């Protein structure tokens, strides 16, 4: 019995470690890319410094009187246009890398760990996550990209509000469907 408990504890630690590793690795890669990108762009740090310095010297003045003499509106528009065209937000980039890492490596082992563990809780706030884990177990062998539309899927308490658009997709007919991989990642994050 004691050895069984030790193995269970080790599996739980492994599962939590996997969840954290996927997230931390993605965050580090995005931060590294952003730092390199920031260094590559000419004069952006200088522009930011000049805008900040001018703003602090005259905090009560209008933007057009303080910022525009330092950086022209045309340059500011170009910076905004470049930012919008080059990329996603930080969280989106992290999530994209997390998903990639999960799909290409961790997704093979997580179902086996989940099948080995039995999740229980007397706390009602944890029940959505436990029901979601049961759904993951039920779809373990499935190759479907989306869950069956008639399936009861737990959303509240499992999917963070800022990730709902990633998990709940709308098809060409306007029907909502849940992306399995994205849902699995949310479920695993809710466990940690």
PDB file of N, CA and C in Angstrom, residues 24-129:
ATOM      1  N   UNK A  24       6.454  27.002 -18.764  1.00  0.00           N
ATOM      2  CA  UNK A  24       7.678  27.757 -18.521  1.00  0.00           C
ATOM      3  C   UNK A  24       8.574  27.771 -19.756  1.00  0.00           C
ATOM      4  N   UNK A  25       8.690  26.639 -20.422  1.00  0.00           N
ATOM      5  CA  UNK A  25       9.518  26.569 -21.625  1.00  0.00           C
ATOM      6  C   UNK A  25       8.978  27.505 -22.699  1.00  0.00           C
ATOM      7  N   UNK A  26       7.672  27.514 -22.880  1.00  0.00           N
ATOM      8  CA  UNK A  26       7.060  28.411 -23.867  1.00  0.00           C
ATOM      9  C   UNK A  26       7.300  29.866 -23.502  1.00  0.00           C
ATOM     10  N   UNK A  27       7.130  30.213 -22.229  1.00  0.00           N
ATOM     11  CA  UNK A  27       7.356  31.596 -21.803  1.00  0.00           C
ATOM     12  C   UNK A  27       8.805  32.021 -22.037  1.00  0.00           C
ATOM     13  N   UNK A  28       9.748  31.154 -21.712  1.00  0.00           N
ATOM     14  CA  UNK A  28      11.162  31.492 -21.911  1.00  0.00           C
ATOM     15  C   UNK A  28      11.487  31.709 -23.381  1.00  0.00           C
ATOM     16  N   UNK A  29      10.966  30.849 -24.240  1.00  0.00           N
ATOM     17  CA  UNK A  29      11.238  31.007 -25.669  1.00  0.00           C
ATOM     18  C   UNK A  29      10.649  32.301 -26.208  1.00  0.00           C
ATOM     19  N   UNK A  30       9.431  32.636 -25.785  1.00  0.00           N
ATOM     20  CA  UNK A  30       8.800  33.874 -26.252  1.00  0.00           C
ATOM     21  C   UNK A  30       9.567  35.083 -25.738  1.00  0.00           C
ATOM     22  N   UNK A  31       9.955  35.061 -24.473  1.00  0.00           N
ATOM     23  CA  UNK A  31      10.713  36.181 -23.913  1.00  0.00           C
ATOM     24  C   UNK A  31      12.044  36.363 -24.646  1.00  0.00           C
ATOM     25  N   UNK A  32      12.719  35.264 -24.938  1.00  0.00           N
ATOM     26  CA  UNK A  32      13.985  35.329 -25.676  1.00  0.00           C
ATOM     27  C   UNK A  32      13.760  35.922 -27.064  1.00  0.00           C
ATOM     28  N   UNK A  33      12.713  35.460 -27.747  1.00  0.00           N
ATOM     29  CA  UNK A  33      12.410  35.983 -29.085  1.00  0.00           C
ATOM     30  C   UNK A  33      12.069  37.466 -29.039  1.00  0.00           C
ATOM     31  N   UNK A  34      11.295  37.869 -28.028  1.00  0.00           N
ATOM     32  CA  UNK A  34      10.915  39.277 -27.917  1.00  0.00           C
ATOM     33  C   UNK A  34      12.125  40.159 -27.644  1.00  0.00           C
ATOM     34  N   UNK A  35      13.023  39.691 -26.789  1.00  0.00           N
ATOM     35  CA  UNK A  35      14.234  40.466 -26.502  1.00  0.00           C
ATOM     36  C   UNK A  35      15.076  40.605 -27.767  1.00  0.00           C
ATOM     37  N   UNK A  36      15.243  39.512 -28.504  1.00  0.00           N
ATOM     38  CA  UNK A  36      16.009  39.566 -29.754  1.00  0.00           C
ATOM     39  C   UNK A  36      15.337  40.485 -30.764  1.00  0.00           C
ATOM     40  N   UNK A  37      14.007  40.411 -30.848  1.00  0.00           N
ATOM     41  CA  UNK A  37      13.260  41.256 -31.776  1.00  0.00           C
ATOM     42  C   UNK A  37      13.403  42.725 -31.393  1.00  0.00           C
ATOM     43  N   UNK A  38      13.347  42.989 -30.088  1.00  0.00           N
ATOM     44  CA  UNK A  38      13.471  44.362 -29.615  1.00  0.00           C
ATOM     45  C   UNK A  38      14.854  44.916 -29.946  1.00  0.00           C
ATOM     46  N   UNK A  39      15.872  44.067 -29.817  1.00  0.00           N
ATOM     47  CA  UNK A  39      17.235  44.492 -30.112  1.00  0.00           C
ATOM     48  C   UNK A  39      17.435  44.727 -31.616  1.00  0.00           C
ATOM     49  N   UNK A  40      16.743  43.975 -32.460  1.00  0.00           N
ATOM     50  CA  UNK A  40      16.917  44.071 -33.898  1.00  0.00           C
ATOM     51  C   UNK A  40      16.384  45.386 -34.468  1.00  0.00           C
ATOM     52  N   UNK A  41      15.295  45.871 -33.938  1.00  0.00           N
ATOM     53  CA  UNK A  41      14.639  47.048 -34.496  1.00  0.00           C
ATOM     54  C   UNK A  41      15.455  48.287 -34.144  1.00  0.00           C
ATOM     55  N   UNK A  42      15.802  49.036 -35.160  1.00  0.00           N
ATOM     56  CA  UNK A  42      16.640  50.220 -34.961  1.00  0.00           C
ATOM     57  C   UNK A  42      15.887  51.350 -34.273  1.00  0.00           C
ATOM     58  N   UNK A  43      16.532  51.932 -33.303  1.00  0.00           N
ATOM     59  CA  UNK A  43      16.093  53.168 -32.642  1.00  0.00           C
ATOM     60  C   UNK A  43      14.803  53.082 -31.844  1.00  0.00           C
ATOM     61  N   UNK A  44      14.203  51.906 -31.708  1.00  0.00           N
ATOM     62  CA  UNK A  44      12.965  51.853 -30.922  1.00  0.00           C
ATOM     63  C   UNK A  44      13.240  52.154 -29.465  1.00  0.00           C
ATOM     64  N   UNK A  45      14.312  51.619 -28.935  1.00  0.00           N
ATOM     65  CA  UNK A  45      14.612  51.889 -27.526  1.00  0.00           C
ATOM     66  C   UNK A  45      14.934  53.365 -27.334  1.00  0.00           C
ATOM     67  N   UNK A  46      15.614  53.974 -28.294  1.00  0.00           N
ATOM     68  CA  UNK A  46      15.920  55.405 -28.218  1.00  0.00           C
ATOM     69  C   UNK A  46      14.630  56.221 -28.289  1.00  0.00           C
ATOM     70  N   UNK A  47      13.725  55.845 -29.183  1.00  0.00           N
ATOM     71  CA  UNK A  47      12.439  56.546 -29.295  1.00  0.00           C
ATOM     72  C   UNK A  47      11.650  56.456 -27.993  1.00  0.00           C
ATOM     73  N   UNK A  48      11.619  55.255 -27.427  1.00  0.00           N
ATOM     74  CA  UNK A  48      10.904  55.061 -26.170  1.00  0.00           C
ATOM     75  C   UNK A  48      11.511  55.924 -25.070  1.00  0.00           C
ATOM     76  N   UNK A  49      12.830  55.961 -25.017  1.00  0.00           N
ATOM     77  CA  UNK A  49      13.514  56.777 -24.007  1.00  0.00           C
ATOM     78  C   UNK A  49      13.155  58.249 -24.178  1.00  0.00           C
ATOM     79  N   UNK A  50      13.215  58.740 -25.412  1.00  0.00           N
ATOM     80  CA  UNK A  50      12.935  60.157 -25.662  1.00  0.00           C
ATOM     81  C   UNK A  50      11.478  60.507 -25.335  1.00  0.00           C
ATOM     82  N   UNK A  51      10.567  59.630 -25.674  1.00  0.00           N
ATOM     83  CA  UNK A  51       9.148  59.867 -25.351  1.00  0.00           C
ATOM     84  C   UNK A  51       8.947  59.888 -23.844  1.00  0.00           C
ATOM     85  N   UNK A  52       9.539  58.926 -23.148  1.00  0.00           N
ATOM     86  CA  UNK A  52       9.392  58.857 -21.690  1.00  0.00           C
ATOM     87  C   UNK A  52      10.007  60.091 -21.033  1.00  0.00           C
ATOM     88  N   UNK A  53      11.181  60.473 -21.483  1.00  0.00           N
ATOM     89  CA  UNK A  53      11.853  61.637 -20.889  1.00  0.00           C
ATOM     90  C   UNK A  53      11.044  62.907 -21.113  1.00  0.00           C
ATOM     91  N   UNK A  54      10.566  63.113 -22.327  1.00  0.00           N
ATOM     92  CA  UNK A  54       9.774  64.305 -22.634  1.00  0.00           C
ATOM     93  C   UNK A  54       8.461  64.317 -21.847  1.00  0.00           C
ATOM     94  N   UNK A  55       7.845  63.156 -21.704  1.00  0.00           N
ATOM     95  CA  UNK A  55       6.584  63.067 -20.964  1.00  0.00           C
ATOM     96  C   UNK A  55       6.772  63.384 -19.490  1.00  0.00           C
ATOM     97  N   UNK A  56       7.875  62.920 -18.917  1.00  0.00           N
ATOM     98  CA  UNK A  56       8.129  63.175 -17.502  1.00  0.00           C
ATOM     99  C   UNK A  56       8.531  64.628 -17.234  1.00  0.00           C
ATOM    100  N   UNK A  57       9.146  65.264 -18.196  1.00  0.00           N
ATOM    101  CA  UNK A  57       9.527  66.668 -18.033  1.00  0.00           C
ATOM    102  C   UNK A  57       8.295  67.568 -18.023  1.00  0.00           C
ATOM    103  N   UNK A  58       7.293  67.198 -18.786  1.00  0.00           N
ATOM    104  CA  UNK A  58       6.083  68.027 -18.904  1.00  0.00           C
ATOM    105  C   UNK A  58       4.831  67.162 -18.782  1.00  0.00           C
ATOM    106  N   UNK A  59       4.555  66.635 -17.592  1.00  0.00           N
ATOM    107  CA  UNK A  59       3.422  65.715 -17.454  1.00  0.00           C
ATOM    108  C   UNK A  59       2.052  66.365 -17.653  1.00  0.00           C
ATOM    109  N   UNK A  60       1.976  67.668 -17.477  1.00  0.00           N
ATOM    110  CA  UNK A  60       0.680  68.344 -17.584  1.00  0.00           C
ATOM    111  C   UNK A  60       0.377  68.826 -19.002  1.00  0.00           C
ATOM    112  N   UNK A  61       1.361  68.797 -19.859  1.00  0.00           N
ATOM    113  CA  UNK A  61       1.191  69.304 -21.221  1.00  0.00           C
ATOM    114  C   UNK A  61       0.445  68.302 -22.095  1.00  0.00           C
ATOM    115  N   UNK A  62      -0.043  68.775 -23.214  1.00  0.00           N
ATOM    116  CA  UNK A  62      -0.725  67.924 -24.184  1.00  0.00           C
ATOM    117  C   UNK A  62       0.291  67.050 -24.923  1.00  0.00           C
ATOM    118  N   UNK A  63      -0.173  65.892 -25.365  1.00  0.00           N
ATOM    119  CA  UNK A  63       0.690  64.959 -26.091  1.00  0.00           C
ATOM    120  C   UNK A  63       1.285  65.638 -27.320  1.00  0.00           C
ATOM    121  N   UNK A  64       0.476  66.364 -28.049  1.00  0.00           N
ATOM    122  CA  UNK A  64       0.964  67.004 -29.275  1.00  0.00           C
ATOM    123  C   UNK A  64       2.058  68.028 -28.986  1.00  0.00           C
ATOM    124  N   UNK A  65       2.058  68.616 -27.789  1.00  0.00           N
ATOM    125  CA  UNK A  65       3.077  69.604 -27.445  1.00  0.00           C
ATOM    126  C   UNK A  65       4.346  68.964 -26.881  1.00  0.00           C
ATOM    127  N   UNK A  66       4.235  67.751 -26.317  1.00  0.00           N
ATOM    128  CA  UNK A  66       5.379  67.111 -25.669  1.00  0.00           C
ATOM    129  C   UNK A  66       5.986  66.004 -26.534  1.00  0.00           C
ATOM    130  N   UNK A  67       5.176  65.096 -27.002  1.00  0.00           N
ATOM    131  CA  UNK A  67       5.676  63.913 -27.701  1.00  0.00           C
ATOM    132  C   UNK A  67       5.984  64.209 -29.171  1.00  0.00           C
ATOM    133  N   UNK A  68       5.122  64.928 -29.855  1.00  0.00           N
ATOM    134  CA  UNK A  68       5.298  65.125 -31.291  1.00  0.00           C
ATOM    135  C   UNK A  68       6.577  65.870 -31.667  1.00  0.00           C
ATOM    136  N   UNK A  69       7.063  66.807 -30.852  1.00  0.00           N
ATOM    137  CA  UNK A  69       8.357  67.401 -31.204  1.00  0.00           C
ATOM    138  C   UNK A  69       9.519  66.389 -31.120  1.00  0.00           C
ATOM    139  N   UNK A  70       9.372  65.368 -30.288  1.00  0.00           N
ATOM    140  CA  UNK A  70      10.420  64.355 -30.132  1.00  0.00           C
ATOM    141  C   UNK A  70      10.287  63.279 -31.212  1.00  0.00           C
ATOM    142  N   UNK A  71       9.052  62.790 -31.405  1.00  0.00           N
ATOM    143  CA  UNK A  71       8.774  61.747 -32.396  1.00  0.00           C
ATOM    144  C   UNK A  71       7.540  62.180 -33.176  1.00  0.00           C
ATOM    145  N   UNK A  72       7.670  62.180 -34.464  1.00  0.00           N
ATOM    146  CA  UNK A  72       6.562  62.654 -35.297  1.00  0.00           C
ATOM    147  C   UNK A  72       5.399  61.671 -35.276  1.00  0.00           C
ATOM    148  N   UNK A  73       4.190  62.170 -35.525  1.00  0.00           N
ATOM    149  CA  UNK A  73       3.026  61.276 -35.600  1.00  0.00           C
ATOM    150  C   UNK A  73       3.191  60.199 -36.681  1.00  0.00           C
ATOM    151  N   UNK A  74       3.871  60.535 -37.754  1.00  0.00           N
ATOM    152  CA  UNK A  74       4.108  59.570 -38.826  1.00  0.00           C
ATOM    153  C   UNK A  74       4.951  58.402 -38.317  1.00  0.00           C
ATOM    154  N   UNK A  75       5.996  58.710 -37.545  1.00  0.00           N
ATOM    155  CA  UNK A  75       6.859  57.663 -36.980  1.00  0.00           C
ATOM    156  C   UNK A  75       6.070  56.808 -35.999  1.00  0.00           C
ATOM    157  N   UNK A  76       5.255  57.432 -35.167  1.00  0.00           N
ATOM    158  CA  UNK A  76       4.442  56.677 -34.215  1.00  0.00           C
ATOM    159  C   UNK A  76       3.455  55.762 -34.943  1.00  0.00           C
ATOM    160  N   UNK A  77       2.850  56.258 -36.008  1.00  0.00           N
ATOM    161  CA  UNK A  77       1.936  55.424 -36.794  1.00  0.00           C
ATOM    162  C   UNK A  77       2.685  54.242 -37.408  1.00  0.00           C
ATOM    163  N   UNK A  78       3.908  54.492 -37.869  1.00  0.00           N
ATOM    164  CA  UNK A  78       4.709  53.413 -38.456  1.00  0.00           C
ATOM    165  C   UNK A  78       5.052  52.354 -37.415  1.00  0.00           C
ATOM    166  N   UNK A  79       5.356  52.787 -36.192  1.00  0.00           N
ATOM    167  CA  UNK A  79       5.658  51.844 -35.108  1.00  0.00           C
ATOM    168  C   UNK A  79       4.426  51.004 -34.795  1.00  0.00           C
ATOM    169  N   UNK A  80       3.270  51.634 -34.719  1.00  0.00           N
ATOM    170  CA  UNK A  80       2.025  50.916 -34.438  1.00  0.00           C
ATOM    171  C   UNK A  80       1.713  49.929 -35.557  1.00  0.00           C
ATOM    172  N   UNK A  81       1.865  50.380 -36.787  1.00  0.00           N
ATOM    173  CA  UNK A  81       1.593  49.504 -37.934  1.00  0.00           C
ATOM    174  C   UNK A  81       2.530  48.297 -37.922  1.00  0.00           C
ATOM    175  N   UNK A  82       3.813  48.529 -37.641  1.00  0.00           N
ATOM    176  CA  UNK A  82       4.783  47.434 -37.596  1.00  0.00           C
ATOM    177  C   UNK A  82       4.437  46.452 -36.480  1.00  0.00           C
ATOM    178  N   UNK A  83       4.071  46.971 -35.320  1.00  0.00           N
ATOM    179  CA  UNK A  83       3.726  46.098 -34.197  1.00  0.00           C
ATOM    180  C   UNK A  83       2.522  45.226 -34.536  1.00  0.00           C
ATOM    181  N   UNK A  84       1.498  45.841 -35.115  1.00  0.00           N
ATOM    182  CA  UNK A  84       0.287  45.090 -35.450  1.00  0.00           C
ATOM    183  C   UNK A  84       0.550  44.036 -36.524  1.00  0.00           C
ATOM    184  N   UNK A  85       1.435  44.355 -37.456  1.00  0.00           N
ATOM    185  CA  UNK A  85       1.687  43.411 -38.541  1.00  0.00           C
ATOM    186  C   UNK A  85       2.627  42.290 -38.142  1.00  0.00           C
ATOM    187  N   UNK A  86       3.520  42.550 -37.186  1.00  0.00           N
ATOM    188  CA  UNK A  86       4.504  41.531 -36.842  1.00  0.00           C
ATOM    189  C   UNK A  86       4.016  40.580 -35.803  1.00  0.00           C
ATOM    190  N   UNK A  87       2.924  40.877 -35.162  1.00  0.00           N
ATOM    191  CA  UNK A  87       2.725  39.832 -34.230  1.00  0.00           C
ATOM    192  C   UNK A  87       1.552  39.779 -33.336  1.00  0.00           C
ATOM    193  N   UNK A  88       1.638  38.661 -32.688  1.00  0.00           N
ATOM    194  CA  UNK A  88       0.626  38.296 -31.720  1.00  0.00           C
ATOM    195  C   UNK A  88       0.999  38.915 -30.382  1.00  0.00           C
ATOM    196  N   UNK A  89       0.079  38.838 -29.471  1.00  0.00           N
ATOM    197  CA  UNK A  89       0.365  39.295 -28.131  1.00  0.00           C
ATOM    198  C   UNK A  89       1.259  38.271 -27.436  1.00  0.00           C
ATOM    199  N   UNK A  90       1.829  38.677 -26.337  1.00  0.00           N
ATOM    200  CA  UNK A  90       2.713  37.798 -25.572  1.00  0.00           C
ATOM    201  C   UNK A  90       2.005  36.500 -25.202  1.00  0.00           C
ATOM    202  N   UNK A  91       0.806  36.602 -24.648  1.00  0.00           N
ATOM    203  CA  UNK A  91       0.079  35.407 -24.215  1.00  0.00           C
ATOM    204  C   UNK A  91      -0.244  34.488 -25.385  1.00  0.00           C
ATOM    205  N   UNK A  92      -0.580  35.054 -26.522  1.00  0.00           N
ATOM    206  CA  UNK A  92      -0.885  34.239 -27.688  1.00  0.00           C
ATOM    207  C   UNK A  92       0.343  33.481 -28.156  1.00  0.00           C
ATOM    208  N   UNK A  93       1.489  34.152 -28.149  1.00  0.00           N
ATOM    209  CA  UNK A  93       2.733  33.493 -28.546  1.00  0.00           C
ATOM    210  C   UNK A  93       3.080  32.366 -27.578  1.00  0.00           C
ATOM    211  N   UNK A  94       2.930  32.634 -26.275  1.00  0.00           N
ATOM    212  CA  UNK A  94       3.213  31.599 -25.275  1.00  0.00           C
ATOM    213  C   UNK A  94       2.284  30.416 -25.485  1.00  0.00           C
ATOM    214  N   UNK A  95       1.005  30.686 -25.678  1.00  0.00           N
ATOM    215  CA  UNK A  95       0.051  29.598 -25.858  1.00  0.00           C
ATOM    216  C   UNK A  95       0.358  28.793 -27.119  1.00  0.00           C
ATOM    217  N   UNK A  96       0.727  29.462 -28.199  1.00  0.00           N
ATOM    218  CA  UNK A  96       1.053  28.770 -29.443  1.00  0.00           C
ATOM    219  C   UNK A  96       2.231  27.825 -29.242  1.00  0.00           C
ATOM    220  N   UNK A  97       3.270  28.289 -28.539  1.00  0.00           N
ATOM    221  CA  UNK A  97       4.424  27.427 -28.269  1.00  0.00           C
ATOM    222  C   UNK A  97       4.063  26.284 -27.320  1.00  0.00           C
ATOM    223  N   UNK A  98       3.241  26.592 -26.317  1.00  0.00           N
ATOM    224  CA  UNK A  98       2.789  25.546 -25.391  1.00  0.00           C
ATOM    225  C   UNK A  98       2.046  24.453 -26.149  1.00  0.00           C
ATOM    226  N   UNK A  99       1.163  24.856 -27.005  1.00  0.00           N
ATOM    227  CA  UNK A  99       0.369  23.902 -27.780  1.00  0.00           C
ATOM    228  C   UNK A  99       1.266  23.036 -28.650  1.00  0.00           C
ATOM    229  N   UNK A 100       2.204  23.656 -29.302  1.00  0.00           N
ATOM    230  CA  UNK A 100       3.125  22.923 -30.163  1.00  0.00           C
ATOM    231  C   UNK A 100       3.925  21.897 -29.367  1.00  0.00           C
ATOM    232  N   UNK A 101       4.449  22.315 -28.247  1.00  0.00           N
ATOM    233  CA  UNK A 101       5.231  21.414 -27.397  1.00  0.00           C
ATOM    234  C   UNK A 101       4.367  20.272 -26.884  1.00  0.00           C
ATOM    235  N   UNK A 102       3.156  20.589 -26.465  1.00  0.00           N
ATOM    236  CA  UNK A 102       2.248  19.576 -25.946  1.00  0.00           C
ATOM    237  C   UNK A 102       1.893  18.558 -27.025  1.00  0.00           C
ATOM    238  N   UNK A 103       1.533  19.037 -28.205  1.00  0.00           N
ATOM    239  CA  UNK A 103       1.100  18.146 -29.285  1.00  0.00           C
ATOM    240  C   UNK A 103       2.238  17.242 -29.755  1.00  0.00           C
ATOM    241  N   UNK A 104       3.427  17.793 -29.876  1.00  0.00           N
ATOM    242  CA  UNK A 104       4.526  17.034 -30.463  1.00  0.00           C
ATOM    243  C   UNK A 104       5.284  16.160 -29.473  1.00  0.00           C
ATOM    244  N   UNK A 105       5.060  16.358 -28.191  1.00  0.00           N
ATOM    245  CA  UNK A 105       5.830  15.555 -27.245  1.00  0.00           C
ATOM    246  C   UNK A 105       4.988  15.013 -26.089  1.00  0.00           C
ATOM    247  N   UNK A 106       4.418  15.900 -25.318  1.00  0.00           N
ATOM    248  CA  UNK A 106       3.783  15.509 -24.058  1.00  0.00           C
ATOM    249  C   UNK A 106       2.444  14.814 -24.228  1.00  0.00           C
ATOM    250  N   UNK A 107       1.762  15.053 -25.312  1.00  0.00           N
ATOM    251  CA  UNK A 107       0.421  14.485 -25.488  1.00  0.00           C
ATOM    252  C   UNK A 107       0.444  12.956 -25.544  1.00  0.00           C
ATOM    253  N   UNK A 108       1.568  12.376 -25.871  1.00  0.00           N
ATOM    254  CA  UNK A 108       1.670  10.918 -25.926  1.00  0.00           C
ATOM    255  C   UNK A 108       1.692  10.299 -24.530  1.00  0.00           C
ATOM    256  N   UNK A 109       2.259  11.016 -23.559  1.00  0.00           N
ATOM    257  CA  UNK A 109       2.405  10.416 -22.239  1.00  0.00           C
ATOM    258  C   UNK A 109       1.336  10.833 -21.236  1.00  0.00           C
ATOM    259  N   UNK A 110       0.760  11.992 -21.406  1.00  0.00           N
ATOM    260  CA  UNK A 110      -0.221  12.497 -20.437  1.00  0.00           C
ATOM    261  C   UNK A 110      -1.435  11.577 -20.298  1.00  0.00           C
ATOM    262  N   UNK A 111      -2.027  11.059 -21.380  1.00  0.00           N
ATOM    263  CA  UNK A 111      -3.185  10.161 -21.203  1.00  0.00           C
ATOM    264  C   UNK A 111      -2.862   8.925 -20.366  1.00  0.00           C
ATOM    265  N   UNK A 112      -1.666   8.393 -20.511  1.00  0.00           N
ATOM    266  CA  UNK A 112      -1.279   7.225 -19.723  1.00  0.00           C
ATOM    267  C   UNK A 112      -1.190   7.574 -18.238  1.00  0.00           C
ATOM    268  N   UNK A 113      -0.667   8.757 -17.950  1.00  0.00           N
ATOM    269  CA  UNK A 113      -0.603   9.195 -16.551  1.00  0.00           C
ATOM    270  C   UNK A 113      -2.011   9.404 -16.011  1.00  0.00           C
ATOM    271  N   UNK A 114      -2.868  10.053 -16.792  1.00  0.00           N
ATOM    272  CA  UNK A 114      -4.239  10.301 -16.353  1.00  0.00           C
ATOM    273  C   UNK A 114      -5.005   9.005 -16.133  1.00  0.00           C
ATOM    274  N   UNK A 115      -4.778   8.014 -16.984  1.00  0.00           N
ATOM    275  CA  UNK A 115      -5.448   6.722 -16.823  1.00  0.00           C
ATOM    276  C   UNK A 115      -5.014   6.017 -15.544  1.00  0.00           C
ATOM    277  N   UNK A 116      -3.779   6.217 -15.149  1.00  0.00           N
ATOM    278  CA  UNK A 116      -3.245   5.563 -13.956  1.00  0.00           C
ATOM    279  C   UNK A 116      -3.774   6.205 -12.683  1.00  0.00           C
ATOM    280  N   UNK A 117      -3.992   7.502 -12.740  1.00  0.00           N
ATOM    281  CA  UNK A 117      -4.436   8.229 -11.547  1.00  0.00           C
ATOM    282  C   UNK A 117      -5.957   8.260 -11.451  1.00  0.00           C
ATOM    283  N   UNK A 118      -6.430   8.307 -10.217  1.00  0.00           N
ATOM    284  CA  UNK A 118      -7.860   8.456  -9.967  1.00  0.00           C
ATOM    285  C   UNK A 118      -8.056   9.792  -9.269  1.00  0.00           C
ATOM    286  N   UNK A 119      -8.865  10.649  -9.854  1.00  0.00           N
ATOM    287  CA  UNK A 119      -9.074  11.986  -9.322  1.00  0.00           C
ATOM    288  C   UNK A 119     -10.370  12.032  -8.528  1.00  0.00           C
ATOM    289  N   UNK A 120     -10.275  12.535  -7.292  1.00  0.00           N
ATOM    290  CA  UNK A 120     -11.447  12.695  -6.430  1.00  0.00           C
ATOM    291  C   UNK A 120     -11.308  13.990  -5.651  1.00  0.00           C
ATOM    292  N   UNK A 121     -12.442  14.546  -5.263  1.00  0.00           N
ATOM    293  CA  UNK A 121     -12.426  15.734  -4.416  1.00  0.00           C
ATOM    294  C   UNK A 121     -13.796  15.922  -3.774  1.00  0.00           C
ATOM    295  N   UNK A 122     -13.789  16.326  -2.535  1.00  0.00           N
ATOM    296  CA  UNK A 122     -15.034  16.670  -1.847  1.00  0.00           C
ATOM    297  C   UNK A 122     -15.381  18.137  -2.059  1.00  0.00           C
ATOM    298  N   UNK A 123     -14.425  18.893  -2.554  1.00  0.00           N
ATOM    299  CA  UNK A 123     -14.617  20.317  -2.771  1.00  0.00           C
ATOM    300  C   UNK A 123     -15.360  20.545  -4.088  1.00  0.00           C
ATOM    301  N   UNK A 124     -16.533  21.178  -4.053  1.00  0.00           N
ATOM    302  CA  UNK A 124     -17.316  21.387  -5.277  1.00  0.00           C
ATOM    303  C   UNK A 124     -16.596  22.240  -6.326  1.00  0.00           C
ATOM    304  N   UNK A 125     -15.679  23.104  -5.904  1.00  0.00           N
ATOM    305  CA  UNK A 125     -14.987  23.949  -6.874  1.00  0.00           C
ATOM    306  C   UNK A 125     -14.020  23.153  -7.756  1.00  0.00           C
ATOM    307  N   UNK A 126     -13.644  21.934  -7.317  1.00  0.00           N
ATOM    308  CA  UNK A 126     -12.731  21.099  -8.103  1.00  0.00           C
ATOM    309  C   UNK A 126     -13.469  20.104  -9.002  1.00  0.00           C
ATOM    310  N   UNK A 127     -14.752  19.974  -8.824  1.00  0.00           N
ATOM    311  CA  UNK A 127     -15.512  18.995  -9.608  1.00  0.00           C
ATOM    312  C   UNK A 127     -15.502  19.253 -11.119  1.00  0.00           C
ATOM    313  N   UNK A 128     -15.553  20.513 -11.567  1.00  0.00           N
ATOM    314  CA  UNK A 128     -15.476  20.725 -13.020  1.00  0.00           C
ATOM    315  C   UNK A 128     -14.181  20.162 -13.626  1.00  0.00           C
ATOM    316  N   UNK A 129     -13.072  20.372 -12.952  1.00  0.00           N
ATOM    317  CA  UNK A 129     -11.790  19.858 -13.458  1.00  0.00           C
ATOM    318  C   UNK A 129     -11.786  18.330 -13.464  1.00  0.00           C
TER     319      UNK A 129
END
